[in-house]
Coordinates of N, CA and C in Angstrom, one line a residue:
X1 N 0.9 -1.2 0.0 CA 0.0 0.0 0.0 C 0.9 1.2 0.0
X2 N 0.6 2.1 -0.9 CA 1.4 3.4 -0.9 C 0.7 4.5 -0.3
X3 N 1.5 5.4 0.3 CA 0.9 6.5 0.9 C 1.5 7.8 0.3
X4 N 0.7 8.8 0.1 CA 1.1 10.0 -0.4 C 1.1 11.1 0.7
X5 N 2.1 11.9 0.7 CA 2.2 12.9 1.7 C 2.2 14.3 0.9
X6 N 1.3 15.2 1.3 CA 1.4 16.5 0.6 C 2.4 17.3 1.3
X7 N 3.2 17.9 0.4 CA 4.3 18.8 0.9 C 3.8 20.2 1.1
X8 N 4.2 20.9 2.1 CA 3.8 22.3 2.3 C 4.5 23.1 1.3
X9 N 3.9 24.2 0.7 CA 4.5 25.0 -0.2 C 5.7 25.7 0.4
X10 N 6.8 26.0 -0.4 CA 8.0 26.6 0.2 C 7.9 28.1 0.0
X11 N 6.9 28.6 -0.6 CA 6.8 30.0 -0.8 C 5.6 30.6 -0.1
X12 N 5.6 31.8 0.3 CA 4.5 32.4 1.1 C 3.5 33.0 0.1
X13 N 3.9 33.1 -1.2 CA 3.0 33.6 -2.2 C 1.9 32.6 -2.5
X14 N 0.6 33.0 -2.5 CA -0.4 32.0 -2.8 C -0.4 31.7 -4.3
X15 N -0.8 30.5 -4.7 CA -0.8 30.1 -6.1 C -2.0 30.7 -6.7
X16 N -1.7 31.4 -7.8 CA -2.8 32.0 -8.6 C -2.6 31.6 -10.1
X17 N -3.5 31.9 -10.9 CA -3.4 31.6 -12.4 C -2.2 32.4 -12.9
X18 N -2.0 33.6 -12.4 CA -0.9 34.4 -12.9 C 0.5 33.9 -12.6
X19 N 0.7 33.2 -11.5 CA 2.0 32.8 -11.1 C 2.2 31.3 -11.1
X20 N 1.3 30.5 -11.6 CA 1.4 29.1 -11.7 C 2.5 28.6 -12.6
X21 N 2.8 29.4 -13.6 CA 3.9 29.0 -14.5 C 5.2 29.6 -14.2
X22 N 5.3 30.3 -13.1 CA 6.5 31.0 -12.7 C 7.6 30.0 -12.2
X23 N 8.8 30.4 -12.2 CA 9.9 29.5 -11.8 C 9.8 29.3 -10.3
X24 N 9.8 28.1 -9.8 CA 9.7 27.8 -8.4 C 11.0 27.7 -7.7
X25 N 12.1 27.9 -8.4 CA 13.4 27.9 -7.7 C 13.6 29.1 -6.8
X26 N 14.3 28.9 -5.7 CA 14.5 30.0 -4.8 C 15.4 31.0 -5.5
X27 N 15.3 32.3 -5.2 CA 16.2 33.3 -5.8 C 17.6 33.2 -5.3
X28 N 18.5 33.8 -6.0 CA 19.9 33.9 -5.6 C 20.7 32.6 -5.9
X29 N 21.7 32.4 -5.1 CA 22.7 31.3 -5.3 C 22.0 29.9 -5.2
X30 N 21.0 29.7 -4.5 CA 20.3 28.4 -4.4 C 19.7 28.0 -5.7
X31 N 19.3 29.0 -6.5 CA 18.7 28.7 -7.8 C 19.8 28.4 -8.8
X32 N 21.0 28.9 -8.6 CA 22.1 28.7 -9.5 C 22.7 27.3 -9.3
X33 N 22.6 26.8 -8.1 CA 23.3 25.5 -7.8 C 22.5 24.4 -8.5
X34 N 23.3 23.6 -9.3 CA 22.7 22.5 -10.0 C 23.5 21.2 -9.7
X35 N 22.9 20.1 -9.7 CA 23.5 18.8 -9.5 C 24.1 18.3 -10.7
X36 N 25.3 17.6 -10.7 CA 25.9 17.1 -11.9 C 25.0 16.1 -12.6
X37 N 24.2 15.4 -11.9 CA 23.3 14.4 -12.5 C 22.2 15.0 -13.4
X38 N 22.0 16.3 -13.2 CA 20.8 17.0 -13.8 C 21.2 17.8 -15.0
X39 N 22.4 17.8 -15.4 CA 22.9 18.6 -16.6 C 23.6 17.7 -17.6
X40 N 23.6 18.1 -18.8 CA 24.3 17.5 -19.9 C 23.8 16.0 -20.1
X41 N 22.5 15.8 -19.9 CA 22.0 14.4 -20.0 C 22.2 13.9 -21.4
X42 N 21.9 14.7 -22.5 CA 22.1 14.2 -23.8 C 23.5 13.8 -24.1
X43 N 24.5 14.6 -23.7 CA 25.9 14.4 -24.0 C 26.3 13.1 -23.2
X44 N 25.8 13.0 -22.0 CA 26.2 11.8 -21.2 C 25.6 10.5 -21.8
X45 N 24.4 10.6 -22.3 CA 23.8 9.4 -22.9 C 24.5 9.0 -24.2
X46 N 24.9 10.0 -25.0 CA 25.7 9.7 -26.2 C 27.0 9.2 -25.9
X47 N 27.7 9.7 -24.9 CA 29.0 9.2 -24.5 C 28.9 7.8 -24.0
X48 N 27.9 7.5 -23.2 CA 27.7 6.2 -22.6 C 27.4 5.1 -23.7
X49 N 26.5 5.5 -24.6 CA 26.1 4.6 -25.7 C 27.3 4.3 -26.6
X50 N 28.1 5.3 -26.8 CA 29.3 5.1 -27.7 C 30.3 4.1 -27.0
X51 N 30.5 4.4 -25.7 CA 31.5 3.5 -24.9 C 31.0 2.1 -24.8
X52 N 29.7 1.9 -24.5 CA 29.2 0.6 -24.2 C 28.9 -0.2 -25.5
X53 N 28.6 0.4 -26.6 CA 28.2 -0.4 -27.8 C 29.2 -0.2 -29.0
X54 N 30.4 0.4 -28.7 CA 31.3 0.6 -29.8 C 31.9 -0.8 -30.2
X55 N 32.1 -0.9 -31.5 CA 32.7 -2.1 -32.1 C 34.2 -1.9 -32.3
X56 N 34.7 -0.8 -31.9 CA 36.2 -0.5 -32.0 C 37.0 -1.3 -31.0
X57 N 38.3 -1.6 -31.4 CA 39.2 -2.3 -30.5 C 39.4 -1.4 -29.2
X58 N 39.4 -0.1 -29.4 CA 39.7 0.8 -28.3 C 38.5 1.8 -28.2
X59 N 37.4 1.5 -27.5 CA 36.3 2.4 -27.4 C 36.6 3.7 -26.8
X60 N 37.6 3.7 -25.9 CA 38.0 5.0 -25.3 C 38.5 6.0 -26.3
X61 N 39.3 5.5 -27.2 CA 39.9 6.3 -28.3 C 38.8 6.6 -29.3
X62 N 38.0 5.7 -29.7 CA 37.0 5.9 -30.7 C 35.9 6.9 -30.2
X63 N 35.7 7.0 -28.9 CA 34.6 7.8 -28.4 C 35.2 9.1 -27.8
X64 N 36.4 9.4 -28.1 CA 37.0 10.6 -27.5 C 36.2 11.9 -27.8
X65 N 35.7 12.0 -29.0 CA 34.9 13.2 -29.3 C 33.7 13.4 -28.4
X66 N 33.0 12.3 -28.2 CA 31.8 12.3 -27.3 C 32.2 12.6 -25.8
X67 N 33.3 12.1 -25.4 CA 33.8 12.3 -24.1 C 34.2 13.8 -23.9
X68 N 34.8 14.4 -24.9 CA 35.1 15.8 -24.9 C 33.9 16.7 -24.9
X69 N 32.9 16.3 -25.6 CA 31.6 17.1 -25.6 C 31.0 17.1 -24.2
X70 N 31.0 16.0 -23.6 CA 30.5 15.8 -22.3 C 31.3 16.7 -21.3
X71 N 32.6 16.6 -21.3 CA 33.5 17.4 -20.4 C 33.2 18.8 -20.6
X72 N 33.2 19.3 -21.9 CA 33.0 20.7 -22.1 C 31.6 21.2 -21.6
X73 N 30.6 20.4 -21.8 CA 29.3 20.7 -21.3 C 29.3 20.8 -19.8
X74 N 29.9 19.9 -19.1 CA 29.9 19.9 -17.6 C 30.7 21.1 -17.2
X75 N 31.8 21.5 -17.9 CA 32.6 22.6 -17.5 C 31.8 23.9 -17.6
X76 N 30.9 24.0 -18.5 CA 30.0 25.2 -18.6 C 29.1 25.4 -17.4
X77 N 28.8 24.3 -16.7 CA 28.1 24.3 -15.5 C 28.9 24.4 -14.2
X78 N 30.2 24.5 -14.4 CA 31.1 24.6 -13.3 C 31.7 23.4 -12.7
X79 N 31.5 22.2 -13.4 CA 32.1 21.0 -13.0 C 33.3 20.6 -13.8
X80 N 34.4 20.3 -13.1 CA 35.6 19.9 -13.7 C 35.8 18.4 -13.6
X81 N 35.8 17.8 -14.8 CA 36.0 16.3 -14.8 C 37.4 16.0 -15.4
X82 N 38.1 15.2 -14.7 CA 39.5 14.9 -15.1 C 39.5 13.6 -16.0

């Protein structure tokens, strides 16, 4: 049996038709903070697919372009991948 719990709104502004489509992220630095799992999803999927399903003798070398695209995308969000 599953139970659902209603979460209390985090904002003191009441929900209206005018603000229902507004951004719910908190203002300031909290809104700018992103998790590495939530960015560059397409680049990560392409990189992973290339590495896992490559027919090359050396998939790491064959997929270097995909790896670099993923690294540069992550760097744009402030994550440094070695």
